[in-house]
mmCIF file of C-alpha atoms in Angstrom:
data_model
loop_
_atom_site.group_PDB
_atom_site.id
_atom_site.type_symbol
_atom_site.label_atom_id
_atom_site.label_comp_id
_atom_site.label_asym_id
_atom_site.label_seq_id
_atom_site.Cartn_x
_atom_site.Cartn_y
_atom_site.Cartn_z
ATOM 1 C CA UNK A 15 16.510 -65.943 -22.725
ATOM 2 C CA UNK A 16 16.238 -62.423 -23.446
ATOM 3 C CA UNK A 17 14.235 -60.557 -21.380
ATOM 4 C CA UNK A 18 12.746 -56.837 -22.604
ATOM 5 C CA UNK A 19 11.063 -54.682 -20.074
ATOM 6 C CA UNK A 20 9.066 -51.686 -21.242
ATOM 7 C CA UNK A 21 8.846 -48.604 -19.305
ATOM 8 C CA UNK A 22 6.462 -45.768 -19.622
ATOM 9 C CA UNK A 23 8.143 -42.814 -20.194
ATOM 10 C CA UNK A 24 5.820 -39.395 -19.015
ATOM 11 C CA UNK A 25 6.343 -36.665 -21.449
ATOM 12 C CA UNK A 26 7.852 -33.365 -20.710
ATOM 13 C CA UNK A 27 6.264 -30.426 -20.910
ATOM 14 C CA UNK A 28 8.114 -28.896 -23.376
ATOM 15 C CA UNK A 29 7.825 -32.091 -25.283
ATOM 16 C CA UNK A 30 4.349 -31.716 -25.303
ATOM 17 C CA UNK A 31 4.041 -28.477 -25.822
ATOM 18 C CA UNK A 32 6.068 -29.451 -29.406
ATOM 19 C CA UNK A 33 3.845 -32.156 -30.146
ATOM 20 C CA UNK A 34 0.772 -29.923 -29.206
ATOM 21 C CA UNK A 35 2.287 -27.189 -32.173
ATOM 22 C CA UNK A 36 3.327 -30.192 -34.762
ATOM 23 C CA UNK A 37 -0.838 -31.628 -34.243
ATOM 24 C CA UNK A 38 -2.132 -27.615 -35.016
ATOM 25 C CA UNK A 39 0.134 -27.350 -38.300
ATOM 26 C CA UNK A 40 -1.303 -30.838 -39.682
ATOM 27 C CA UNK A 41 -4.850 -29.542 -39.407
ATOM 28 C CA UNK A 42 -5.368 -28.209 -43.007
ATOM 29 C CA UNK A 43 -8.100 -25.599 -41.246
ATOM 30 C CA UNK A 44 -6.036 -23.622 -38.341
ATOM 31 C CA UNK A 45 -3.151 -21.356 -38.324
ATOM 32 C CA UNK A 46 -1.419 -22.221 -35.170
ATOM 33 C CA UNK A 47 0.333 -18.929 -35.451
ATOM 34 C CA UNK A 48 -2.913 -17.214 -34.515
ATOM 35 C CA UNK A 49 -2.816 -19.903 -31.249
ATOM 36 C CA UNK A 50 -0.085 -19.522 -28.224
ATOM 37 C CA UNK A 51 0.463 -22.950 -26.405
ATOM 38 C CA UNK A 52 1.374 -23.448 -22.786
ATOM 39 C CA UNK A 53 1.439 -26.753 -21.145
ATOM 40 C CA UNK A 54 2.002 -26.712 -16.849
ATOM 41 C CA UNK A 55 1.753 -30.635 -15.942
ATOM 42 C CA UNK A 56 0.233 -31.737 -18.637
ATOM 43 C CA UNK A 57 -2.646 -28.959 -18.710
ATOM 44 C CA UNK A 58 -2.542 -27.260 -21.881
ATOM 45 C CA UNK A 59 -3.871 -23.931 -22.343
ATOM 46 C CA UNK A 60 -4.730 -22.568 -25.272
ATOM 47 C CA UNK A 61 -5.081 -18.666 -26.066
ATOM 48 C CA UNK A 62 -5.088 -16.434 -29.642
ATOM 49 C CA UNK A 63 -8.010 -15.155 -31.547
ATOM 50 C CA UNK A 64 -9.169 -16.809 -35.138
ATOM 51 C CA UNK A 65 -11.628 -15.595 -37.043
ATOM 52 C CA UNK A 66 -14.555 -18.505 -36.878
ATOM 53 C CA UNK A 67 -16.089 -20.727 -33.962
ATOM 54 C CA UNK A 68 -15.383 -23.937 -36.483
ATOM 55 C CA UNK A 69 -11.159 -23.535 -35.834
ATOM 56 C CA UNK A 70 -12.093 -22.722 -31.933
ATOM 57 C CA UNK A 71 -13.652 -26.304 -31.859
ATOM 58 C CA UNK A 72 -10.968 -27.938 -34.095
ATOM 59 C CA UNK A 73 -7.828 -26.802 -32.433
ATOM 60 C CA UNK A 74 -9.309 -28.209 -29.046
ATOM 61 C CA UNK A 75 -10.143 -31.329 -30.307
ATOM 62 C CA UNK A 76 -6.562 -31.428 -32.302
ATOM 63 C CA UNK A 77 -4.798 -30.834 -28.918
ATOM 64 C CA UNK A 78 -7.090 -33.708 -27.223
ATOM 65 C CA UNK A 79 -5.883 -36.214 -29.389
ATOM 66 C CA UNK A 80 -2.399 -35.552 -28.208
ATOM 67 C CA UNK A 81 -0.859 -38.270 -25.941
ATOM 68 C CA UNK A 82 0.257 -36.892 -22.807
ATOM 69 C CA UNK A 83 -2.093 -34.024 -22.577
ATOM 70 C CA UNK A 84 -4.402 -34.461 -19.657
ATOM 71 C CA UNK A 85 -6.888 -31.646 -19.640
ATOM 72 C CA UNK A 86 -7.386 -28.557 -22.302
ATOM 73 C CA UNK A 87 -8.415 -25.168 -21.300
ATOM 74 C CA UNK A 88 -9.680 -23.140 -24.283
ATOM 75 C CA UNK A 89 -8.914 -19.318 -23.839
ATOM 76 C CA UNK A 90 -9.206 -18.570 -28.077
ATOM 77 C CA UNK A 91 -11.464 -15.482 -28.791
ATOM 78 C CA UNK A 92 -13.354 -15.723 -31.597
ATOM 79 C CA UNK A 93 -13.270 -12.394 -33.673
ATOM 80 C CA UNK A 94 -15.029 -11.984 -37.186
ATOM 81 C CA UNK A 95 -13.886 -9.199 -39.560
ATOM 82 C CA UNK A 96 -16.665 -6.334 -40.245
ATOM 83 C CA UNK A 97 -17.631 -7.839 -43.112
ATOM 84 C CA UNK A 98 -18.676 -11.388 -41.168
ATOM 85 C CA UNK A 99 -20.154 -9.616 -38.510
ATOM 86 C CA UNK A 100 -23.715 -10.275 -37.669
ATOM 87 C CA UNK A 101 -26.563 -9.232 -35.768
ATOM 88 C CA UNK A 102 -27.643 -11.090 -33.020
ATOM 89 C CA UNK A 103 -31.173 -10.684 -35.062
ATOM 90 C CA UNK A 104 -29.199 -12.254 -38.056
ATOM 91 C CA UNK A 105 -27.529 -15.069 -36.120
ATOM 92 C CA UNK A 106 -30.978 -16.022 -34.996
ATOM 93 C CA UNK A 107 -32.415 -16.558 -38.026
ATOM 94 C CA UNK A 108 -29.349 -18.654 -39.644
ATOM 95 C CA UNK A 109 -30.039 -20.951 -36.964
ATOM 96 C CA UNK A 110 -33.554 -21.272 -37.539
ATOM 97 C CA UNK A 111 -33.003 -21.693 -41.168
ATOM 98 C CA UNK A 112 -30.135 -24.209 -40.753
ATOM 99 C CA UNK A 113 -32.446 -26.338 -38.497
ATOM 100 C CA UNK A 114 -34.981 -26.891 -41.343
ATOM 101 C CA UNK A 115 -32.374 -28.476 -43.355
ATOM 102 C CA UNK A 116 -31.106 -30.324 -41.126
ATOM 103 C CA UNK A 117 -33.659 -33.907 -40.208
ATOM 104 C CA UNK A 118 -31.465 -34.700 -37.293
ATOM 105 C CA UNK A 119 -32.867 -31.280 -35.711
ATOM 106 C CA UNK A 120 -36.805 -31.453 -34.820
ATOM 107 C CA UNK A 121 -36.902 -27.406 -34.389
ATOM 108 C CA UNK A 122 -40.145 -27.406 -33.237
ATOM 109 C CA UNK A 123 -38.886 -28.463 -29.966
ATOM 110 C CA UNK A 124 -36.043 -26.258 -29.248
ATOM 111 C CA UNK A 125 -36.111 -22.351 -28.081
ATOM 112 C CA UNK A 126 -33.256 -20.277 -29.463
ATOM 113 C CA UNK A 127 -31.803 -17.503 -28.125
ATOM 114 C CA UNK A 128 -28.828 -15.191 -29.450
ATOM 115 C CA UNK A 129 -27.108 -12.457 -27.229
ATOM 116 C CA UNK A 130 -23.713 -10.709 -28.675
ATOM 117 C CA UNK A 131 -22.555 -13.671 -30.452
ATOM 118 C CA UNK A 132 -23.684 -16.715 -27.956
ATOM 119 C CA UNK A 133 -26.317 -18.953 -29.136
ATOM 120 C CA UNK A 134 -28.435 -20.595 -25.929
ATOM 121 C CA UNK A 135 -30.441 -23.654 -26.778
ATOM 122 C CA UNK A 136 -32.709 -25.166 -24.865
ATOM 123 C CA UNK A 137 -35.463 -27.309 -25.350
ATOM 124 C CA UNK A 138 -36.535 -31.284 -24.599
ATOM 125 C CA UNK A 139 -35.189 -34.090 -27.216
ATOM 126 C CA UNK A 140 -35.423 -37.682 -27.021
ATOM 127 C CA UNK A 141 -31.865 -38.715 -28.311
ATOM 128 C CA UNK A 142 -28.294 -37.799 -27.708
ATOM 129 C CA UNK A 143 -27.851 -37.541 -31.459
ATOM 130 C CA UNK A 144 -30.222 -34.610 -32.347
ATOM 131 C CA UNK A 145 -28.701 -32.444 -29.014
ATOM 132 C CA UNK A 146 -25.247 -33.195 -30.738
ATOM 133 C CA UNK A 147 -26.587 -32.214 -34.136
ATOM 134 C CA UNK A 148 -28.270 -29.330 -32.983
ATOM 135 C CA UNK A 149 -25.036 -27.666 -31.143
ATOM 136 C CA UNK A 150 -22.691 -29.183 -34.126
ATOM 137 C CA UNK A 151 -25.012 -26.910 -36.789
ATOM 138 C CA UNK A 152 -24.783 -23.484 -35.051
ATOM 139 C CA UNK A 153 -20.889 -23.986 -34.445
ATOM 140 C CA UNK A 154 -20.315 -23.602 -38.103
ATOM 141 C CA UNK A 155 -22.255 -20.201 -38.748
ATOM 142 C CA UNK A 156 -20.771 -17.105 -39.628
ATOM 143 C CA UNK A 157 -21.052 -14.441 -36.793
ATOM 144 C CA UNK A 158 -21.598 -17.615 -34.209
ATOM 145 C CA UNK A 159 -18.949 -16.511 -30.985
ATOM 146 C CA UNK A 160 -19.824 -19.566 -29.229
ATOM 147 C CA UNK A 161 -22.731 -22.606 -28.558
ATOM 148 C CA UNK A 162 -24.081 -23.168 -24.976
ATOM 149 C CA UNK A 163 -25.975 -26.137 -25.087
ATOM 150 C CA UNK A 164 -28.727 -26.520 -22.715
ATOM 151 C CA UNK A 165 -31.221 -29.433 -24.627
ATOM 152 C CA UNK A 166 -32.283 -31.607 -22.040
ATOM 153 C CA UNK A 167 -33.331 -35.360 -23.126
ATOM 154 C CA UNK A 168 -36.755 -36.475 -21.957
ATOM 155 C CA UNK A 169 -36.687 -40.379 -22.820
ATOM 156 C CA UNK A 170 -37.788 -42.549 -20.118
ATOM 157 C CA UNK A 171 -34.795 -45.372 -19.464
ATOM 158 C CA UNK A 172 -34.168 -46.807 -16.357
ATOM 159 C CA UNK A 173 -30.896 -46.597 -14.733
ATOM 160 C CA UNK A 174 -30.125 -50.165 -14.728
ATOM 161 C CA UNK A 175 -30.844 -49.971 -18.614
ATOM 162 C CA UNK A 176 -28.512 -47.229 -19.060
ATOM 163 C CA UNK A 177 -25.420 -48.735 -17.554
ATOM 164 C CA UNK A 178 -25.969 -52.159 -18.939
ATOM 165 C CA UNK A 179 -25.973 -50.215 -22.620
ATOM 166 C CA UNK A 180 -22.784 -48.984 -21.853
ATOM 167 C CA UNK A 181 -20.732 -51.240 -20.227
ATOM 168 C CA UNK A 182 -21.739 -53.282 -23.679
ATOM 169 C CA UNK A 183 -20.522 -50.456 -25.930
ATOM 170 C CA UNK A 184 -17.540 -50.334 -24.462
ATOM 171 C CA UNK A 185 -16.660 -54.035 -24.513
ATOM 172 C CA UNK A 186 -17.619 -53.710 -28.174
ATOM 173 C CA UNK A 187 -14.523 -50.847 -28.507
ATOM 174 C CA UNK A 188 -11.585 -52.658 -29.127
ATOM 175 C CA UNK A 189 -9.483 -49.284 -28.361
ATOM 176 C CA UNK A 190 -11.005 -49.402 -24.721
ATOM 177 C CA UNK A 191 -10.255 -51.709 -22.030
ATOM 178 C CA UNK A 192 -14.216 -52.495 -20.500
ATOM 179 C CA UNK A 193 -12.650 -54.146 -17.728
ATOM 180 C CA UNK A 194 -11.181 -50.803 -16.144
ATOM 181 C CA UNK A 195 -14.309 -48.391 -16.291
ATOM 182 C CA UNK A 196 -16.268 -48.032 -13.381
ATOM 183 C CA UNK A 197 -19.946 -46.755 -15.030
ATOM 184 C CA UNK A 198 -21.959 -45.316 -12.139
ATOM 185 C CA UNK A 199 -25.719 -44.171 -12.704
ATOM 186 C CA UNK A 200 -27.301 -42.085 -10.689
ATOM 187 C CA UNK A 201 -31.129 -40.968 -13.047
ATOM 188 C CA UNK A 202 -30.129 -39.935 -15.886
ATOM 189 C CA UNK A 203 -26.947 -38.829 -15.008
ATOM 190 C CA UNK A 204 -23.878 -40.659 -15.645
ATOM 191 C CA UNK A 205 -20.062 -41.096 -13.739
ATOM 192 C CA UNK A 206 -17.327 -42.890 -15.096
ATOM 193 C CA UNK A 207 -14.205 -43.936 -13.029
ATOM 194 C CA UNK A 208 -11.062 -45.819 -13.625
ATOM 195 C CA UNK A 209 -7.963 -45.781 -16.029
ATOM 196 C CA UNK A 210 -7.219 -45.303 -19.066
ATOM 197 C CA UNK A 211 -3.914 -44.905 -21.503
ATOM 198 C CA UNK A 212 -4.462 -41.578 -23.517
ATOM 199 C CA UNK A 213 -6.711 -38.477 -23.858
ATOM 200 C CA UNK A 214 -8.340 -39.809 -26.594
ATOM 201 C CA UNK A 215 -9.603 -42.964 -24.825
ATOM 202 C CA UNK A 216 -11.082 -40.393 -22.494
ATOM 203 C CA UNK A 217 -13.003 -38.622 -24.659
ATOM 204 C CA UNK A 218 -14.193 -41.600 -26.655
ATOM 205 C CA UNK A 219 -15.384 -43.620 -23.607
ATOM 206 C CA UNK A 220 -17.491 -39.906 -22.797
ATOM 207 C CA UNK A 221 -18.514 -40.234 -25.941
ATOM 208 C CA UNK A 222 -19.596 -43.028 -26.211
ATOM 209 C CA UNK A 223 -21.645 -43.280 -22.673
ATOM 210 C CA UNK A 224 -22.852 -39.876 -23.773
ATOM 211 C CA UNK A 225 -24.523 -41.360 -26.696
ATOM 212 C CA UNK A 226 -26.268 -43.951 -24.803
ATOM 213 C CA UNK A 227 -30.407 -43.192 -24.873
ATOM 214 C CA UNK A 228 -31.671 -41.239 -21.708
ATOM 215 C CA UNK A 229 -28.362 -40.182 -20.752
ATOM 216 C CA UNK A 230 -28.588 -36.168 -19.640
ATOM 217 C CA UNK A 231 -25.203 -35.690 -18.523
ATOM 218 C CA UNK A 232 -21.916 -37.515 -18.218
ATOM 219 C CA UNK A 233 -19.038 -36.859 -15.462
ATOM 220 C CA UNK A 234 -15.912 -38.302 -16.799
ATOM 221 C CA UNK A 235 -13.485 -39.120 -14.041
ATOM 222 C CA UNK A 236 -11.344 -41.291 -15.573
ATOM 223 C CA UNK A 237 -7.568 -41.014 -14.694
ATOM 224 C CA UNK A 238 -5.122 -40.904 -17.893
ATOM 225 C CA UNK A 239 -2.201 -43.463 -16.855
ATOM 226 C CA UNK A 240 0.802 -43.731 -19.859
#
């Protein structure tokens, strides 16, 4: 009888820092020579300027998907040329404009506010979806430094409801293993707990929990085991 046994091997730093550069020069929208890379324990940190929001947003999510990584800190400065900069005035009314376009956004609802760059929205919503599609429209506006998303969601849903929604979605996910998530619900507030193989698992169970209804906020304490 042959017997194989299968070892997880944890990934170097410096190995990750490679795979971390490799991931950045597949994504046909970033120059990862405008991005420096340094990885301590599996932390990456990620510094540089480009010249749009979008490639701020895409370069952290690039390095999220890569297994080994356990945490990103995004230090990229977003810097237009003169010719893309705009007034906070300007900014302002891109958003507004963009939002009646956009059916996932009910404006009417939200308060804008632009200062030096930053867009602040706030505002009451009743699903998950149309906070995400609200935050996901300003990113990709020229003259947009960065999105602080303050939307709260008003929908009444009891707590039981909440967690029983999704500990379902996640037995549905056949990349997630139901059995080892802890969902904890405290209002409207959710905390997750337990293991999980990669990065990406991670971020898909937040995800996913996120975009259950009446959920305001989601802790994500799941521990990345390889």
């Amino acid at each position: 009888m042959k017997i194989i046994l299968k070892h997880n091997i944890m990934k170097t730093d410096s190995i990750i820092k490679e795979n971390v550069l490799d991931e950045l020069s597949w994504q046909p929208n970033i120059d990862e020579t405008q991005i420096g890379v340094i990885v301590e324990n599996g932390v990456v940190t990620l510094s540089g300027v480009v010249d749009n929001y979008s490639k701020k947003i895409a370069a952290e999510k690039a390095v999220k998907n890569v297994k080994g990584v356990k945490a990103v800190a995004d230090d990229i400065e977003v810097l237009y040329g003169i010719e893309y900069k705009k007034t906070d005035k300007e900014i302002a009314k891109a958003v507004v404009s963009a939002y009646e376009w956009n059916p996932s956004v009910p404006n009417n609802k939200l308060t804008i506010e632009v200062r030096e760059g930053w867009v602040y929205l706030s505002g009451e919503l009743e699903w998950n979806y149309q906070k995400d599609a609200a935050k996901k429209v300003v990113e990709d506006l020229i003259g947009v430094k960065g999105v602080v998303n303050n939307i709260k969601l008003k929908q009444a849903v009891k707590p039981s409801e909440i967690k029983q929604k999704i500990t379902k979605a996640f037995e549905r996910m056949a990349d997630l293993e139901a059995k080892n998530i802890k969902v904890e619900v405290d209002g409207h507030k959710v905390k997750l707990k337990g293991k999980v193989h990669s990065k990406a698992e991670k971020d898909e169970a937040r995800r996913i929990a996120y975009f259950a209804p009446g959920v305001d906020e989601v802790s994500n304490e799941l521990e990345v085991v390889y």
